[in-house]
Each structure stands twice: as C-alpha cells, then as structure tokens.
GROMACS .gro file of C-alpha atoms in nm:
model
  327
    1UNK     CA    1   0.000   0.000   0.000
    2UNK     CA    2   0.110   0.393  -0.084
    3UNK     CA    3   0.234   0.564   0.264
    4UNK     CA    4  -0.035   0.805   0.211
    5UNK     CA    5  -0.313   0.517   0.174
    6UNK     CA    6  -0.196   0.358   0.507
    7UNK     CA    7  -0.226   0.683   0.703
    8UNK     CA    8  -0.544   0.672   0.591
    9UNK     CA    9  -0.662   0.361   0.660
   10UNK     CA   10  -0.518   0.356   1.029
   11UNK     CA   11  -0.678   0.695   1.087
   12UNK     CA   12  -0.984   0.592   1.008
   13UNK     CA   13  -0.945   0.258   1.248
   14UNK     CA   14  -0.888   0.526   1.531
   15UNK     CA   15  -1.138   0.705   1.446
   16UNK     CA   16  -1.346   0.420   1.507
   17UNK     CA   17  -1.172   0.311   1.813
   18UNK     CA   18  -1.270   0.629   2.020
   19UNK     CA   19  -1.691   0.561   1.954
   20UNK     CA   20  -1.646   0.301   2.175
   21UNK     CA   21  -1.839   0.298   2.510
   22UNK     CA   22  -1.648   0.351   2.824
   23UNK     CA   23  -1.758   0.363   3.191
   24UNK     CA   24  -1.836   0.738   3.313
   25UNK     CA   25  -1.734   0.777   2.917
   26UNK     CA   26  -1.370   0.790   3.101
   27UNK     CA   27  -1.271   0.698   2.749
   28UNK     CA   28  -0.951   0.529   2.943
   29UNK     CA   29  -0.740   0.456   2.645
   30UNK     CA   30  -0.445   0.532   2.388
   31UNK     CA   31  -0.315   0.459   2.090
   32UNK     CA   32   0.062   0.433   1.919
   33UNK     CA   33   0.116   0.425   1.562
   34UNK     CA   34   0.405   0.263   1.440
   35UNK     CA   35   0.391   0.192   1.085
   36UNK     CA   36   0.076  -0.022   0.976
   37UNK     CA   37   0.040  -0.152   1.379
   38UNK     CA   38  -0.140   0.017   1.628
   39UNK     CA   39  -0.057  -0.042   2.006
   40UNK     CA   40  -0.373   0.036   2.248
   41UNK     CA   41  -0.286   0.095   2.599
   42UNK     CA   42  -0.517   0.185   2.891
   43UNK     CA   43  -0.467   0.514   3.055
   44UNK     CA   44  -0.476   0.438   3.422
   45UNK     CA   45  -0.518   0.798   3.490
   46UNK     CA   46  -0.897   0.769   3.372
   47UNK     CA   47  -0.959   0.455   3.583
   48UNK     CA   48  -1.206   0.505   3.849
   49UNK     CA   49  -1.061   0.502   4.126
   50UNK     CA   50  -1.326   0.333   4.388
   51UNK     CA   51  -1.551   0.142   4.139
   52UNK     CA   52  -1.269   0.025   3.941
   53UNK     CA   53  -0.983  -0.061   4.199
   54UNK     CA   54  -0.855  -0.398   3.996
   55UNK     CA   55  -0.922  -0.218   3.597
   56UNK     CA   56  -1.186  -0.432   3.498
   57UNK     CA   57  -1.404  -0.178   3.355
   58UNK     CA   58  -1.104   0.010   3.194
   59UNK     CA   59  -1.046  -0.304   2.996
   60UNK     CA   60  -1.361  -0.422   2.920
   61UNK     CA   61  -1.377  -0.032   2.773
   62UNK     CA   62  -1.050  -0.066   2.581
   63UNK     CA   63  -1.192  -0.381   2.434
   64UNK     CA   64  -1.438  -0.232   2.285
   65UNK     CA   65  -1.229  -0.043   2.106
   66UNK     CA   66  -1.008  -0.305   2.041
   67UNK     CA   67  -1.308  -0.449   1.905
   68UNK     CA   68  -1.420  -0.102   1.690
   69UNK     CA   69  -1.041  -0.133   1.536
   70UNK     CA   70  -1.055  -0.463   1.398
   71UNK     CA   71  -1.389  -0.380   1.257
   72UNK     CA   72  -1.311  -0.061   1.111
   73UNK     CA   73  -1.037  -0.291   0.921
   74UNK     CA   74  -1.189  -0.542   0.799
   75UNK     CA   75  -1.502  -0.296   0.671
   76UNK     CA   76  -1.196  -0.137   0.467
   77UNK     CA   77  -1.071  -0.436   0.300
   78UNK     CA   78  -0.753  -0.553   0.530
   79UNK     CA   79  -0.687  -0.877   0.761
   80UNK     CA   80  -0.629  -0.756   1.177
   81UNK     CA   81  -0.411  -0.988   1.318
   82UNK     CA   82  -0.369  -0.910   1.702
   83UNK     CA   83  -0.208  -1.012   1.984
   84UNK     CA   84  -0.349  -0.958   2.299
   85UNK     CA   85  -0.141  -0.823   2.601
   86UNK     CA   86   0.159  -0.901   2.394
   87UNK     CA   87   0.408  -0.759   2.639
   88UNK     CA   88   0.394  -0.933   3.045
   89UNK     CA   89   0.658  -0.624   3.129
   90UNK     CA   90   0.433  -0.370   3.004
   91UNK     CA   91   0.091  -0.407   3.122
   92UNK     CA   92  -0.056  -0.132   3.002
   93UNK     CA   93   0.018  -0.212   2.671
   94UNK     CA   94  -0.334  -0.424   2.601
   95UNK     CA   95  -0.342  -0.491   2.219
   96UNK     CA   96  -0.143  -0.492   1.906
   97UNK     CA   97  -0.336  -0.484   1.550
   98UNK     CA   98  -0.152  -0.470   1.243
   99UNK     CA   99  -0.264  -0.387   0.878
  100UNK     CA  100  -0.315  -0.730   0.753
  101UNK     CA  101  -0.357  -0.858   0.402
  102UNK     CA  102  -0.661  -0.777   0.189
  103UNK     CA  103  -0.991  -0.906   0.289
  104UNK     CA  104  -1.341  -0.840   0.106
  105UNK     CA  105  -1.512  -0.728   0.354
  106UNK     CA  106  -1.880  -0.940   0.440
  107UNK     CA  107  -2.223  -0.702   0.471
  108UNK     CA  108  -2.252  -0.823   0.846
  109UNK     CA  109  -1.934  -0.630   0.885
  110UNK     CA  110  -1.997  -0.345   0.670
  111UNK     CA  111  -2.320  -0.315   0.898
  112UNK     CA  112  -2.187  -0.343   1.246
  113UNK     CA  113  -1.910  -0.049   1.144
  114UNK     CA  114  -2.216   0.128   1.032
  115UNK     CA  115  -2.325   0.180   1.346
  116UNK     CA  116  -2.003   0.299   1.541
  117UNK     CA  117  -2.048   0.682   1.548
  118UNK     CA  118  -2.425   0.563   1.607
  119UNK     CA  119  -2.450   0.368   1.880
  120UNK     CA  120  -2.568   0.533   2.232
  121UNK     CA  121  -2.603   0.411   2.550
  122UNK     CA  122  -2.935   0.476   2.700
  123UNK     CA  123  -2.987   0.577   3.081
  124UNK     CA  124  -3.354   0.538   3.101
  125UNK     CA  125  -3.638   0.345   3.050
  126UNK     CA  126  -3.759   0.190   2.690
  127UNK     CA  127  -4.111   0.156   2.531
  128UNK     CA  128  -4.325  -0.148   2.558
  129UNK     CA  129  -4.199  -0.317   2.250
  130UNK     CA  130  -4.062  -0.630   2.341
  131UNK     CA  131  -3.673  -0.717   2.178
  132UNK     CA  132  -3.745  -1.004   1.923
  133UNK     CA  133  -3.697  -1.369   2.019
  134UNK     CA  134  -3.496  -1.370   1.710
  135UNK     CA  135  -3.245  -1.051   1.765
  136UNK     CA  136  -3.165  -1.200   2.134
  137UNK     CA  137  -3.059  -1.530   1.976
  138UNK     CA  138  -2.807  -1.353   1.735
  139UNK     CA  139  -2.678  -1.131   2.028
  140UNK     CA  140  -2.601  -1.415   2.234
  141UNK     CA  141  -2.428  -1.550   1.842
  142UNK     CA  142  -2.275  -1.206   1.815
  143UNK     CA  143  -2.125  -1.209   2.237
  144UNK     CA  144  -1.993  -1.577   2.145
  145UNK     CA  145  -1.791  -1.513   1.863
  146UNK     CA  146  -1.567  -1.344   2.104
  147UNK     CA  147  -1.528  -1.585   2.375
  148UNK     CA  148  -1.828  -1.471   2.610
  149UNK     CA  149  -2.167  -1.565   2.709
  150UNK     CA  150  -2.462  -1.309   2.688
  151UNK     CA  151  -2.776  -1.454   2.840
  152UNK     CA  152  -3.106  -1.322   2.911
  153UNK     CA  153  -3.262  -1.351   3.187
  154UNK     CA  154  -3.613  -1.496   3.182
  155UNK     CA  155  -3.665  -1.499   3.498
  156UNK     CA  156  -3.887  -1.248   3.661
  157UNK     CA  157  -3.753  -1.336   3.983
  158UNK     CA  158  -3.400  -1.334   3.938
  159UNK     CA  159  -3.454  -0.978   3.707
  160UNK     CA  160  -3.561  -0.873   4.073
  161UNK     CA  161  -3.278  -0.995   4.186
  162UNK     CA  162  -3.050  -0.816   3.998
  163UNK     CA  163  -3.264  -0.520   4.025
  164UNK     CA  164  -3.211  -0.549   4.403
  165UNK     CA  165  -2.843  -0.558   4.415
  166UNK     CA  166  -2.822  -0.272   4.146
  167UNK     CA  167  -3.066  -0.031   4.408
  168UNK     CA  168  -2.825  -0.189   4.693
  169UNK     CA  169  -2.530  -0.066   4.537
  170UNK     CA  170  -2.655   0.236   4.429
  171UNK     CA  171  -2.781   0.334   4.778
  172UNK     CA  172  -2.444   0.247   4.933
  173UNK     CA  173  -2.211   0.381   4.682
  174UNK     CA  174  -2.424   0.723   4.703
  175UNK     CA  175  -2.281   0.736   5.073
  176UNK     CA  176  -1.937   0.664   5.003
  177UNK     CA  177  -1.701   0.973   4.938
  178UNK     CA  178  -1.481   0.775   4.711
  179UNK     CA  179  -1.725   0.669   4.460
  180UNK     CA  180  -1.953   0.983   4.495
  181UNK     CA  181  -1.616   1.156   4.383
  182UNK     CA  182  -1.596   0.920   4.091
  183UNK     CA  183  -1.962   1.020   3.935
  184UNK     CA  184  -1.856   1.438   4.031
  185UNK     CA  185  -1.570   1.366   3.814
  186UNK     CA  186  -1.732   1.221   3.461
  187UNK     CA  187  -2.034   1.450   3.538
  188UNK     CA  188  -2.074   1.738   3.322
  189UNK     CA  189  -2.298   2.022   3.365
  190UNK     CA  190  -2.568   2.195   3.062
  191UNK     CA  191  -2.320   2.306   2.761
  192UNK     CA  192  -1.990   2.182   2.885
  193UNK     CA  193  -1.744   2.218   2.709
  194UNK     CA  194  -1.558   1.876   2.771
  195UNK     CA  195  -1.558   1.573   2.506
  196UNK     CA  196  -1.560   1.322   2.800
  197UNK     CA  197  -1.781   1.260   3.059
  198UNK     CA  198  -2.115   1.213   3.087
  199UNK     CA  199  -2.291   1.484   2.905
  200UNK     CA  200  -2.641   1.649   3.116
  201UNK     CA  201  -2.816   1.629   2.831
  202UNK     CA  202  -2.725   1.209   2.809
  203UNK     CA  203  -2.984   1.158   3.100
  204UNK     CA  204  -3.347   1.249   3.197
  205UNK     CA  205  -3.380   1.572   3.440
  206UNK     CA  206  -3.595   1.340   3.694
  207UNK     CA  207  -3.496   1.007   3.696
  208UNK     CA  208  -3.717   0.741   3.566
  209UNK     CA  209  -3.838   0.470   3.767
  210UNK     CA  210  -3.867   0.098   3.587
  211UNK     CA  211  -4.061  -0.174   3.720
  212UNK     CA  212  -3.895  -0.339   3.896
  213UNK     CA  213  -3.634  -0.037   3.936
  214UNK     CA  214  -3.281  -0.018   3.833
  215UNK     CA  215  -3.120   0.303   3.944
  216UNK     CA  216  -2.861   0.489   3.717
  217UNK     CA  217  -2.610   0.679   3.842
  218UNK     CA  218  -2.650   1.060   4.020
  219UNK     CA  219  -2.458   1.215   3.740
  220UNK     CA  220  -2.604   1.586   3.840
  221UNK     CA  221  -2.532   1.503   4.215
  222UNK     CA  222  -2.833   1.709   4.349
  223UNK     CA  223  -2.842   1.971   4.076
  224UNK     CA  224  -3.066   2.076   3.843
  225UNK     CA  225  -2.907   1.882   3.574
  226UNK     CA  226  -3.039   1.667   3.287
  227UNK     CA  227  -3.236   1.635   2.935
  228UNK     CA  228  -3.643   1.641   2.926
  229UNK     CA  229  -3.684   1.453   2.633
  230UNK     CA  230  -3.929   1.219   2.479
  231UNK     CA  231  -3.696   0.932   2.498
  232UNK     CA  232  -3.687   0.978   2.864
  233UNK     CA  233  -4.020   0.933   2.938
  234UNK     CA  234  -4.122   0.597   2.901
  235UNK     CA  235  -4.093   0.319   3.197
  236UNK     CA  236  -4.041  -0.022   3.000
  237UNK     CA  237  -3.785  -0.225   3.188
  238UNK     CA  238  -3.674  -0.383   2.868
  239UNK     CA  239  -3.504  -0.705   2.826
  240UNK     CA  240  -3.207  -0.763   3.098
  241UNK     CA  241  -2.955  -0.950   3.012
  242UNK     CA  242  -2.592  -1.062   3.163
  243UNK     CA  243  -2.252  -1.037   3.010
  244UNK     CA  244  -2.030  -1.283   3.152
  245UNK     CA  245  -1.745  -1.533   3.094
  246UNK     CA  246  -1.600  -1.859   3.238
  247UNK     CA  247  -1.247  -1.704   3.361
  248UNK     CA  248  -1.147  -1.347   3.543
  249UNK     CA  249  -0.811  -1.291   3.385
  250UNK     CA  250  -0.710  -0.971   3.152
  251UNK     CA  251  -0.737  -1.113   2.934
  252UNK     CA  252  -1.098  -1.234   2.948
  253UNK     CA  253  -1.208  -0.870   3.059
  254UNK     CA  254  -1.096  -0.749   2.699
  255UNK     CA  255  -1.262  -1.028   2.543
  256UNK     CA  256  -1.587  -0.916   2.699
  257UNK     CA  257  -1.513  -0.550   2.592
  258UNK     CA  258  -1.492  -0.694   2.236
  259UNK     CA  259  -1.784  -0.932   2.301
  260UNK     CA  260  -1.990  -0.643   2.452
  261UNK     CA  261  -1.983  -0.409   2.151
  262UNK     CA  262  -2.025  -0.678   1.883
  263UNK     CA  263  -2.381  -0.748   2.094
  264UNK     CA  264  -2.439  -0.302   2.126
  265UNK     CA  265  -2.338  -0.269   1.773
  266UNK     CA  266  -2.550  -0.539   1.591
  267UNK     CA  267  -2.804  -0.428   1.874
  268UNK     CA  268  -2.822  -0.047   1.742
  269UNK     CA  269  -2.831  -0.194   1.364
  270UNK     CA  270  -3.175  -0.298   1.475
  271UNK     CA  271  -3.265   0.040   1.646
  272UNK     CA  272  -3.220  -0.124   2.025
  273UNK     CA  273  -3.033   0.067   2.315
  274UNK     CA  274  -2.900  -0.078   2.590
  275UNK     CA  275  -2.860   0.060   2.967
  276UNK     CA  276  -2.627  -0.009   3.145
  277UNK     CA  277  -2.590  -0.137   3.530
  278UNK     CA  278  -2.245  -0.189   3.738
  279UNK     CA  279  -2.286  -0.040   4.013
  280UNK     CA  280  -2.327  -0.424   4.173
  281UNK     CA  281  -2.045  -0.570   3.968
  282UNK     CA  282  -1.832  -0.230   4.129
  283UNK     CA  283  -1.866  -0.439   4.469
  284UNK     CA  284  -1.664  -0.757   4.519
  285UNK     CA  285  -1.938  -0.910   4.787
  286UNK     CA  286  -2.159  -0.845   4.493
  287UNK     CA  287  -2.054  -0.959   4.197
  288UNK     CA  288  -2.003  -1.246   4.350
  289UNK     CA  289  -2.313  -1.319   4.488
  290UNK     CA  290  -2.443  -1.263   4.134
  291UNK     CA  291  -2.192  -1.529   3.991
  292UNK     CA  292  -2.308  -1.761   4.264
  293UNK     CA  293  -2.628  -1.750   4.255
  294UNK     CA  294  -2.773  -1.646   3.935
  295UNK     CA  295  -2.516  -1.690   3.649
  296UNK     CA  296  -2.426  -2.045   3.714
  297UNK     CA  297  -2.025  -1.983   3.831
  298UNK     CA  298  -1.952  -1.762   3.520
  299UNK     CA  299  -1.827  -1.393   3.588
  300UNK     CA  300  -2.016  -1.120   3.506
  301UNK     CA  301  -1.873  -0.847   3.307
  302UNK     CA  302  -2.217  -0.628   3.219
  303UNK     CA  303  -2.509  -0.606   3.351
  304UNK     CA  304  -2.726  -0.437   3.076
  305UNK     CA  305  -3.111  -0.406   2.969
  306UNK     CA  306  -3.212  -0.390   2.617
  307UNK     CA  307  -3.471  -0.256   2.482
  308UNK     CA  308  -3.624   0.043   2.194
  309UNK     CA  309  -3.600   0.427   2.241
  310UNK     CA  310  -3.759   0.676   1.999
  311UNK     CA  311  -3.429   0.860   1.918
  312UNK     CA  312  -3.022   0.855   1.978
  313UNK     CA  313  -2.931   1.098   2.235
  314UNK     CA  314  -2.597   1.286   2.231
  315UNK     CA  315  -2.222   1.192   2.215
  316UNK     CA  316  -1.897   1.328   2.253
  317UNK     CA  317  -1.567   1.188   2.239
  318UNK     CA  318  -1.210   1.315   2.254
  319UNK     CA  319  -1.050   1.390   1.911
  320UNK     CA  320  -0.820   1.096   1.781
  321UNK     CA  321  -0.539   1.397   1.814
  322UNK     CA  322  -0.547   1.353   2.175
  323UNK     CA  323  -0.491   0.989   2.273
  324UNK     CA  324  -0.229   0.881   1.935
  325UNK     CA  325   0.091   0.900   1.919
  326UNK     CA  326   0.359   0.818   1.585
  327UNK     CA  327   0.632   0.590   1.737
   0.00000   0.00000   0.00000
C-alpha cells in the first residue's frame, strides 16, 4: 500500500476506536502508531478510582475499542491480526493490531461499522416493545464469537434480583465519598465544554423509575441537571440480560469489551439501546453473589437491559489527536 493510503486507513481505524463505550465515558485509552500496527494501551489515569480498583471496567472499555479497530479494518478491505497483552513487562500495553492482508469485507461487517459513530447508550427506560426472540438469539451469536456468554434472563424473579443488588449498590455507593467523587468527576454540567464525561443532556432531568427499578447513576449530584426529552419518558424495563465469561483474567475482561460491543453494535443496527448497570459488579461481595447465585459460576462483566427508544441521544468523544501518538 502507498504511505499516504496507510495513514489513511489507520486513521480511520482510530477514528473508530474512540466511539467506543467507556464507563463514566472515562474513554480510558491510547493509541501508538508505528507503521501499519497500532498499540492500544489503557490510561490508568482515567480509571475510576473506587468502582474500578482492579481495571476491569477500563479493559472491558479498551476492548471495545479493540473491538471497533478490527472492525473498522476489515469494513476497509484488510486482515487484523492481534495479539493480545503481547508484552507481560508492560501491562498497560493491552493490544497490538496490524494492517493485515486484503480481505473483502462481508455485509454483516460493513453493517456493524455502520453503526459505530451511532450507537448510544441509554440511561432510562424503553417503550413497551418487546426485543425479538430472534435478535436476542443472534446477540447471544454475536457475544460468542468473542469468547463470552450473553444470556437473558427470563426470569422475573432473578430480574428482581438483579434489580435489588443494582438499588443496593446504588444506595451504598451514594454514601461513600470515594465513589460519589468518581460520578462528580465524569459529570458534566448543561453546555460543557468537555468531550468526555457524561454529558447532562445524556440523561433524563428526573430520573425514571422501571418496574422493577434499576437506578442509574447521580450524574447531576443534586443539581438541576439533565435532558427532558421524549426518549426519557417511558418506563419499560426492557429485556435484561448478563454479560459474563468462564475465567477473570485480563485477558478475558478485553474479550468481553470486544464481546460487549459486537452485541451493542449489531443491537443499534436494529434500532435497540442498551442501559447499562455496574454499580453491583463495582462491589466484590456483589458480583459475587451474582456469579453464585444467578449466572451459574460464570463472571459477570455487564449487567445491561435492552430494549427500543424513539431517538439517539448525544455523544462526545475526545479527538483521535489527543490519545495517538507516531512511534
């Protein structure tokens, strides 16, 4: 390939790399460019630092932009070989992809990149329409073809459940300093000027109670914050559904980060949201319960529900300027 066609084609892989969805929208990554390979790396300094002491959600969040990489590739023609935490002296270094060999590129994938700069993660409730039987099966396809299990949870009691432990957490985390100071961090008040965060207009001005309830986060802490919009308004829990997979290593955390926006990504192709919920898996005592008793031993990585939402909401995300460097 011409120099000038390679700069290209890698920009435009990092420019899909930063849609991905982040905890907070911490957007905890970075990227080195050193001839047709990319090195990601997580950038510890946008870890939380309460909810995320061990890094799981910082690379579950840099796996989905491993995951946006190697399908902004492959939508443009080339192989992406990569090797996954390549380096045991350099732990931050999480990924390599190179510039592979010429692919033709199926319409699955040409779909799912599609939907990159679309996708938006919802933090209410969803209208009555139920998910189709047949777009859950080819999520839980779509989470499998990276190594993880998405499954749905059917039952009503154990959606309570997990409802439950969600409020719990929520309750006690809104007493702790540490992770209050966490939420006051990615917050962002009307008409900020930041590209991280979590934008006030990304969340309804009165929080909307589901049936049974799963609390978001207190992004305006008190204030007088949020959006009063019609995709706020309705109450539908929506389909909940668990993330999870059979090991806890690094390495299975960015497999779930890939796994989890193959599932968000074919998801949005078919106009459904997803909301997110980790405050439980935030809590050791927690999480673990949850594997215990309701996932059958596997770990949960997300806790999300599913569901349709009459428009896309907002998004912002740092420039690729920011988090690349040219080795």
């Amino acid at each position: 390939m011409r120099a000038e066609d390679v700069t290209k084609t890698i920009d435009t892989a990092l420019q899909a790399a930063v849609w991905a969805p982040s905890v907070h929208n911490t957007q905890p990554w970075s990227f080195a460019v050193d001839g047709e390979e990319i090195a990601l790396r997580a950038d510890s300094d946008r870890r939380l630092r309460a909810g995320d002491v061990t890094g799981r959600e910082m690379l579950i969040s840099c796996g989905a932009a491993l995951a946006n990489m190697r399908l902004a590739l492959r939508a443009l023609g080339h192989e992406a070989p990569v090797r996954v935490l390549p380096d045991p002296d350099r732990p931050a270094l999480l990924a390599t992809v190179r510039l592979g060999g010429h692919v033709e590129p199926d319409e699955h994938t040409v779909t799912l990149y599609g939907q990159v700069e679309r996708r938006r993660t919802h933090r209410a409730g969803f209208d009555d329409r139920p998910v189709p039987e047949r777009l859950v099966d080819e999520l839980v396809q779509q989470a499998a073809v990276e190594g993880a299990r998405l499954t749905p949870i059917r039952s009503t009691a154990a959606v309570r459940v997990l409802a439950a432990l969600t409020e719990a957490a929520q309750e006690v985390q809104s007493q702790a300093t540490l992770f209050t100071l966490d939420v006051i961090r990615w917050g962002r008040p009307p008409e900020s000027g930041h590209v991280d965060g979590v934008p006030a207009e990304a969340y309804p001005r009165e929080p909307v109670t589901t049936e049974p309830a799963f609390p978001q986060r207190d992004y305006a802490h008190g204030r007088p914050w949020g959006e009063e919009s019609d995709r706020f308004t309705a109450t539908s829990t929506g389909l909940v559904a668990a993330l999870t997979t059979l090991a806890d290593s690094r390495e299975d955390w960015i497999a779930a980060g890939q796994a989890l926006q193959r599932v968000l990504l074919h998801a949005a192709a078919h106009d459904v949201r997803a909301a997110f919920h980790t405050q439980a898996l935030e809590m050791a005592h927690l999480r673990e319960f949850a594997r215990q008793e309701l996932l059958s031993g596997e770990h949960p990585q997300m806790i999300m529900r599913l569901g349709f939402t009459p428009d896309e909401g907002v998004g912002v995300r740092r420039p690729v300027g920011e988090v690349r460097e040219d080795g």
